[in-house]
XYZ file of N, CA and C in Angstrom:
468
model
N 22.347 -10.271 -11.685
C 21.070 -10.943 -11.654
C 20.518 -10.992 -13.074
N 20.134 -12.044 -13.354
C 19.678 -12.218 -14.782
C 18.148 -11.838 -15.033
N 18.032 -12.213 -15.963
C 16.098 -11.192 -16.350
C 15.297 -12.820 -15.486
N 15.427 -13.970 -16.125
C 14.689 -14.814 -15.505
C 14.521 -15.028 -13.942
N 15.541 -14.679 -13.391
C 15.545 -14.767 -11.373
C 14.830 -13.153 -11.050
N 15.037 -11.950 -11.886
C 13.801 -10.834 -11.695
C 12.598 -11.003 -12.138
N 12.238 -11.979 -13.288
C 10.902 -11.969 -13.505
C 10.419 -12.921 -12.439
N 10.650 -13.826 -11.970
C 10.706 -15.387 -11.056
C 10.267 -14.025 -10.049
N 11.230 -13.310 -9.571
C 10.863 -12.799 -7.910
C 9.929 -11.686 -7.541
N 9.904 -11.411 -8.861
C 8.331 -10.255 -9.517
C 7.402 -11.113 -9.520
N 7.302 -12.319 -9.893
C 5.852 -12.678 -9.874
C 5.824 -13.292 -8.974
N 6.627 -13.627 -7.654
C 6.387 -14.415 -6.222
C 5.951 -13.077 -5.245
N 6.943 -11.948 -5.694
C 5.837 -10.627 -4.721
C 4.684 -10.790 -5.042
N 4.226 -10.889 -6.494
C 2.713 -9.983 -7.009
C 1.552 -11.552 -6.765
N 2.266 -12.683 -6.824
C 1.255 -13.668 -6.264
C 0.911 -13.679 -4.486
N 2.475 -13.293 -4.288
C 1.957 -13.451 -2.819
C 0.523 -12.232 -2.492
N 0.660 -11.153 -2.676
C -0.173 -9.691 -2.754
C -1.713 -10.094 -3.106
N -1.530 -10.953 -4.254
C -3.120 -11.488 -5.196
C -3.787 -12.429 -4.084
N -2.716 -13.620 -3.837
C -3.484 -14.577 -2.471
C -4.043 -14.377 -1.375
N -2.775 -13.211 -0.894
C -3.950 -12.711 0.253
C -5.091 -11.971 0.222
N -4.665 -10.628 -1.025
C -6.258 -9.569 -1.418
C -7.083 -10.835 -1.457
N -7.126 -11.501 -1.831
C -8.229 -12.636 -2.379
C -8.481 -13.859 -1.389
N -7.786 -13.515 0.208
C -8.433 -14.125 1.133
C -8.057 -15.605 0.809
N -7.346 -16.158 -0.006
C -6.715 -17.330 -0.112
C -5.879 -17.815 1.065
N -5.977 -17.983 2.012
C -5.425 -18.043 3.458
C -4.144 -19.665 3.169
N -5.421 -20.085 2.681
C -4.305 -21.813 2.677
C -3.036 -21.552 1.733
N -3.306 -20.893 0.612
C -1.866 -20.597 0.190
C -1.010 -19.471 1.097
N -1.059 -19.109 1.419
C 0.083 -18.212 1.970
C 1.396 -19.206 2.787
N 0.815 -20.295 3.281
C 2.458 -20.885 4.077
C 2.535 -21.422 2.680
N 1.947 -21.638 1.413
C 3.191 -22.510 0.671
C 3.963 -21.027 0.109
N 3.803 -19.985 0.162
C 5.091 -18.983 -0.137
C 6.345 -19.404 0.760
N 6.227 -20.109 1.753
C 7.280 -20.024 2.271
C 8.400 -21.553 2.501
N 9.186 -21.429 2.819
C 10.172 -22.971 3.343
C 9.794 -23.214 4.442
N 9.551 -24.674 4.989
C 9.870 -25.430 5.840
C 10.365 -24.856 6.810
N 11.193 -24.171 7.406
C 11.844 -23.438 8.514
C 12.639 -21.897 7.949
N 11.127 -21.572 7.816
C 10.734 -20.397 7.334
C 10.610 -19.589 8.790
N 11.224 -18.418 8.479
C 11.004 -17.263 9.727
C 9.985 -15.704 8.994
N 8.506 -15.854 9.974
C 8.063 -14.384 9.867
C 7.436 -13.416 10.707
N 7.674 -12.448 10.910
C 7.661 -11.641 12.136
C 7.342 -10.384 11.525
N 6.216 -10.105 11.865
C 5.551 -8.052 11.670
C 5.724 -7.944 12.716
N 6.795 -6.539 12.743
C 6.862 -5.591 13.978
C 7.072 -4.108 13.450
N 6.609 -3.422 14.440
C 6.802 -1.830 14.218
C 8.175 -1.526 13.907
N 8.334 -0.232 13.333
C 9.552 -0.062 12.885
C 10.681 0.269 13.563
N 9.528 1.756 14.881
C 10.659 1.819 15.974
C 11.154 0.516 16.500
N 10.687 -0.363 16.531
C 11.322 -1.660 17.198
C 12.353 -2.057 16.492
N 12.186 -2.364 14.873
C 13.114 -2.973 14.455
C 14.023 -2.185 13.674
N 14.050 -0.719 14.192
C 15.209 0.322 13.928
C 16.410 0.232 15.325
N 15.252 -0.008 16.219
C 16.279 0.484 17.709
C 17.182 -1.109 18.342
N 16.217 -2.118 17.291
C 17.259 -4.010 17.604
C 16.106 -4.382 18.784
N 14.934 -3.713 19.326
C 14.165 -4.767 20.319
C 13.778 -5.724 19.230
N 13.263 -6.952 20.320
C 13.259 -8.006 19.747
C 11.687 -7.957 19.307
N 10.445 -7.261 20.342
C 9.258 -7.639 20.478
C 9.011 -7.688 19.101
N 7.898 -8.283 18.364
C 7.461 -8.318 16.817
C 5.627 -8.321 17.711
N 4.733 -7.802 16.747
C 3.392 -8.030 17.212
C 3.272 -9.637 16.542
N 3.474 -9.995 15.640
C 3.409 -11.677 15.193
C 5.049 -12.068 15.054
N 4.930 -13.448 15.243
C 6.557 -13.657 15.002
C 6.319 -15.001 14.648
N 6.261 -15.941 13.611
C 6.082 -17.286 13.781
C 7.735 -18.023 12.814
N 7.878 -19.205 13.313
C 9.831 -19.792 12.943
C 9.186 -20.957 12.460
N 8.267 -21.309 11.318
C 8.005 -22.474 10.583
C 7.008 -21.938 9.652
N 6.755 -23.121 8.771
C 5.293 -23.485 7.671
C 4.614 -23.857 8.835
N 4.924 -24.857 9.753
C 3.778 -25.346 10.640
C 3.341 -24.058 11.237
N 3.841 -23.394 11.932
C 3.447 -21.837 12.447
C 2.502 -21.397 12.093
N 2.906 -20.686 10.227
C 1.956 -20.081 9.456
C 0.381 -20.861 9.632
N 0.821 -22.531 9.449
C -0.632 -23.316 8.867
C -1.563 -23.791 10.187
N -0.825 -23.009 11.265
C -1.640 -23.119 13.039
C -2.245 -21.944 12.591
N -1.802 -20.493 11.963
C -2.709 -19.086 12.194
C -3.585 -19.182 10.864
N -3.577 -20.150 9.973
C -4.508 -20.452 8.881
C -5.697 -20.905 9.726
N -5.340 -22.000 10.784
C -6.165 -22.422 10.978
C -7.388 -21.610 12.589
N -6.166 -20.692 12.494
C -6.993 -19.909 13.615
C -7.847 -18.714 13.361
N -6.978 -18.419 11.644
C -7.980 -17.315 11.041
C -9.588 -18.062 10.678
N -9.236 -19.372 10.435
C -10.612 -19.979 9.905
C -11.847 -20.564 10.747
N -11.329 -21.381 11.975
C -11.999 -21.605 12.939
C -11.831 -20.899 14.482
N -11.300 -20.488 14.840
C -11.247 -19.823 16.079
C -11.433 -18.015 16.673
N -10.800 -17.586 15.177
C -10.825 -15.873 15.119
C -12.033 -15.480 14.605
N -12.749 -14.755 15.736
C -14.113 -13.965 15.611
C -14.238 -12.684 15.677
N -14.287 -12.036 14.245
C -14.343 -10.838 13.812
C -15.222 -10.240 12.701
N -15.134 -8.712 13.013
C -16.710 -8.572 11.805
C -15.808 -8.221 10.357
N -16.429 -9.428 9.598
C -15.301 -9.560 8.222
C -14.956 -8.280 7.559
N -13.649 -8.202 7.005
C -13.729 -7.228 6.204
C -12.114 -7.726 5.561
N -12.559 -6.794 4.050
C -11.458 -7.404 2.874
C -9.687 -6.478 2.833
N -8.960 -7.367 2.633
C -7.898 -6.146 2.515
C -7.187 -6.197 1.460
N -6.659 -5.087 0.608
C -5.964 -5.094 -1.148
C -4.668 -4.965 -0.730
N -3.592 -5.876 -0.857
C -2.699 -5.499 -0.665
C -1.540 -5.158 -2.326
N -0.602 -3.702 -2.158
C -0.145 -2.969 -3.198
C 1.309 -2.994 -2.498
N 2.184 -3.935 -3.811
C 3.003 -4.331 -3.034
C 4.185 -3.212 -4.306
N 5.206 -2.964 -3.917
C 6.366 -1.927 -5.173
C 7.105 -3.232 -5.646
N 7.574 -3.079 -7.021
C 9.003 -4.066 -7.425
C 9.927 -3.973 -6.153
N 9.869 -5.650 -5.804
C 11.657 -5.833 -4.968
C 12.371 -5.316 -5.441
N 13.253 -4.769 -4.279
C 15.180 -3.812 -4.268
C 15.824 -5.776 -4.204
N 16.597 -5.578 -5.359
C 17.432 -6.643 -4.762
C 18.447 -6.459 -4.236
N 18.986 -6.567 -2.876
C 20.003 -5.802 -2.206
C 21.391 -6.395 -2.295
N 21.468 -7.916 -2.500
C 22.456 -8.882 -2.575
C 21.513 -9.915 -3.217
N 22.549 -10.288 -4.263
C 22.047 -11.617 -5.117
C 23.331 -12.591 -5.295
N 22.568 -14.169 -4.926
C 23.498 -15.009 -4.910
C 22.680 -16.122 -5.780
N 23.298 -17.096 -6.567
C 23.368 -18.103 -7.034
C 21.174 -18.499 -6.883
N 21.936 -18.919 -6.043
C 20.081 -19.191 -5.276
C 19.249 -18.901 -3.944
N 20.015 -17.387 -3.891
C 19.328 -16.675 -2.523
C 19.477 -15.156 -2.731
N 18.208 -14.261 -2.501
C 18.036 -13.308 -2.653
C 17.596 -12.168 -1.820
N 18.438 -11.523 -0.959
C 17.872 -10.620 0.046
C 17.638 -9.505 -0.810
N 16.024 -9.035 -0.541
C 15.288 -8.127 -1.306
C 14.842 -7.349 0.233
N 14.092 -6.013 -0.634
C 12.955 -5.577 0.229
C 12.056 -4.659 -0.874
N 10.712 -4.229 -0.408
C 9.442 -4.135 -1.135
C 8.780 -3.213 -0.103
N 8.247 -1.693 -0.719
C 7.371 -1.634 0.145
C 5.692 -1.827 -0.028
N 4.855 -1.844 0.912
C 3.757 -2.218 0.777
C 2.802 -1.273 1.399
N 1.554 -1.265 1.484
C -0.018 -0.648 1.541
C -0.913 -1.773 1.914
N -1.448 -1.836 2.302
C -2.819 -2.868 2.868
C -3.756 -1.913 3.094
N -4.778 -1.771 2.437
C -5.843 -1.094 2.173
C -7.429 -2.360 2.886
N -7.766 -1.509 3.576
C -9.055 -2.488 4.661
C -10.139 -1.690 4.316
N -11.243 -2.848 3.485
C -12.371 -2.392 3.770
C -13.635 -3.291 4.110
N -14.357 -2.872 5.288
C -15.295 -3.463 5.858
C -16.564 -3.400 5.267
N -17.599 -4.340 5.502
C -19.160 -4.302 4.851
C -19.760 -2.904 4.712
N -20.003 -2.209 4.411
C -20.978 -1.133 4.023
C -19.926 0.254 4.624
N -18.746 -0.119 4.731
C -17.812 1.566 5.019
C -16.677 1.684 4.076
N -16.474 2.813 3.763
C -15.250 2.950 3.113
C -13.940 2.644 3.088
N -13.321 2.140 2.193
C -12.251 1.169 2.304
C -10.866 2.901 3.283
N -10.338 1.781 3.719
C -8.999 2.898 4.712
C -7.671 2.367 4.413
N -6.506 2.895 4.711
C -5.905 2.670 4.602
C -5.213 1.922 6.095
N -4.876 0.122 6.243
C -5.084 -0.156 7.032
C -3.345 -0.244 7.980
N -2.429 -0.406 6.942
C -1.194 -1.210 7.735
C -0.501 -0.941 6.230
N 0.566 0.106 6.838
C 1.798 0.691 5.452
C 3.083 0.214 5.915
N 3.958 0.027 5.235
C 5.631 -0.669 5.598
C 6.249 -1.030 4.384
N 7.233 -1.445 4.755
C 8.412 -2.224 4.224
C 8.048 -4.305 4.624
N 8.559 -4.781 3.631
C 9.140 -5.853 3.914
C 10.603 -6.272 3.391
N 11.442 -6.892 4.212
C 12.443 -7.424 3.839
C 12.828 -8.809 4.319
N 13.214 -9.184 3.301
C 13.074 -10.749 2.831
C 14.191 -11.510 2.358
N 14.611 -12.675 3.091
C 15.490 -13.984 1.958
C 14.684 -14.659 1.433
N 15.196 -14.583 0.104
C 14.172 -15.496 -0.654
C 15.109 -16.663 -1.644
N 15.184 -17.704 -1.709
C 15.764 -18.757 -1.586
C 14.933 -19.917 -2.770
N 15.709 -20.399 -4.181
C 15.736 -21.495 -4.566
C 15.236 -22.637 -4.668
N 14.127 -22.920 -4.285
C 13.953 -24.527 -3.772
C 13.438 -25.957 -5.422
N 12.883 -26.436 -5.373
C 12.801 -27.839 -5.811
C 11.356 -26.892 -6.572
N 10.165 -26.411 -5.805
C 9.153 -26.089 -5.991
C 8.764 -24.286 -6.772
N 10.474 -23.970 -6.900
C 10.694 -22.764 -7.569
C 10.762 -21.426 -6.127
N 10.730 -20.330 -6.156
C 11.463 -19.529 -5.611
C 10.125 -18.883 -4.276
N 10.962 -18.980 -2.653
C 9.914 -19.367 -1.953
C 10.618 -18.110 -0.740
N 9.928 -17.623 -0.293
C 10.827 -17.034 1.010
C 11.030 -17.780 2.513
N 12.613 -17.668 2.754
C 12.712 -18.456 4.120
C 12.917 -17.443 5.538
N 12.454 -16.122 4.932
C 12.289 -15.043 6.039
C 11.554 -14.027 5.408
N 10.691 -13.824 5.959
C 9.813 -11.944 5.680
C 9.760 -11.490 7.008
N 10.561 -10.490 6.710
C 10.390 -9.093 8.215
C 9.426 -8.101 7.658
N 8.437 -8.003 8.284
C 7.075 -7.042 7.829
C 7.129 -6.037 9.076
N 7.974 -4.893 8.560
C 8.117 -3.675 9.444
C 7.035 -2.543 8.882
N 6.065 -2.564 9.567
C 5.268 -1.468 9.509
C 5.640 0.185 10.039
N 5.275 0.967 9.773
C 5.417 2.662 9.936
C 4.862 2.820 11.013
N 3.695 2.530 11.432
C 2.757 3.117 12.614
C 3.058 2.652 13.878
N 3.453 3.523 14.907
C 2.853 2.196 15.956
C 1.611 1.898 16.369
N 0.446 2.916 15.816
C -0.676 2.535 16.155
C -1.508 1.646 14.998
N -2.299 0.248 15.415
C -2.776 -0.336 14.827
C -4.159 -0.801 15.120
N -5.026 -0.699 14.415
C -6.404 -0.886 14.667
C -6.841 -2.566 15.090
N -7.117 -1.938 16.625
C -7.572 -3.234 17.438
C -6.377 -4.289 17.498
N -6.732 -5.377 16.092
C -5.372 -6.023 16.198
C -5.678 -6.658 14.914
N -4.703 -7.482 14.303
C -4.200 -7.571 13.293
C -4.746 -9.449 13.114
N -5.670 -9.536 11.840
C -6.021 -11.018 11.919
C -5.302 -11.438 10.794
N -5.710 -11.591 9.663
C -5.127 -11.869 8.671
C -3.122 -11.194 8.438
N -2.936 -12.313 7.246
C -1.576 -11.741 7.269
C -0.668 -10.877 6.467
N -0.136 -9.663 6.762
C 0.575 -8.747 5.699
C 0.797 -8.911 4.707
């Protein structure tokens, strides 16, 4: 792997991390391809091969239906989340596809309470080449806990 495809996939983790801390909702499906696969599930799940995921969406259109459900339809009492993402493992590197994984922290804090620590894991990811520069066409967002507060609006 050359320095330019590690700096390229260092700064597609650390933008993706900045867009969401920063509640940028409409960018998050352009991180991804066209028939893009993403699915957060617990870990016992995706240690033991069940299939269940708590989100699972198989497109951009997917992602840009829960954009639009975080914005008009999901009613919740707001609160911000920082997400602290580690340098990608690149596990296999090819030409123009890159299975990585990263782990992560999502730190939640609500109007007038102290920020918590909300949703900890791993992600692992193909991340893939395109026309528009380097985009992921899968994130598996395996979290540690199985317990999760209430439920999960915004995205990992």
């Amino acid at each position: 792997m050359n320095f330019q495809d590690h700096f390229e996939l260092s700064q597609l983790y650390a933008s993706y991390a900045s867009a969401l801390s920063a509640g940028e909702w409409d960018a998050w499906p352009e991180f991804f391809t066209e028939d893009c696969s993403y699915r957060l599930q617990p870990r016992e799940n995706f240690e033991r091969g069940f299939p269940l995921a708590t989100l699972s969406f198989e497109s951009k259109g997917m992602l840009k239906d829960r954009v639009y459900g975080i914005r008009e339809t999901l009613f919740h009492d707001p609160y911000y989340q920082r997400h602290v993402v580690g340098a990608p493992l690149v596990r296999k590197a090819q030409a123009d596809r890159f299975e990585c994984e990263a782990n992560y922290a999502v730190f939640r804090t609500k109007l007038s309470e102290l920020s918590s620590v909300f949703n900890v894991g791993r992600y692992i990811d193909v991340v893939v080449r395109t026309e528009a520069g380097l985009r992921f066409s899968s994130r598996q967002v395996i979290y540690d806990s199985e317990m999760i507060p209430n439920s999960i609006i915004y995205p990992i």
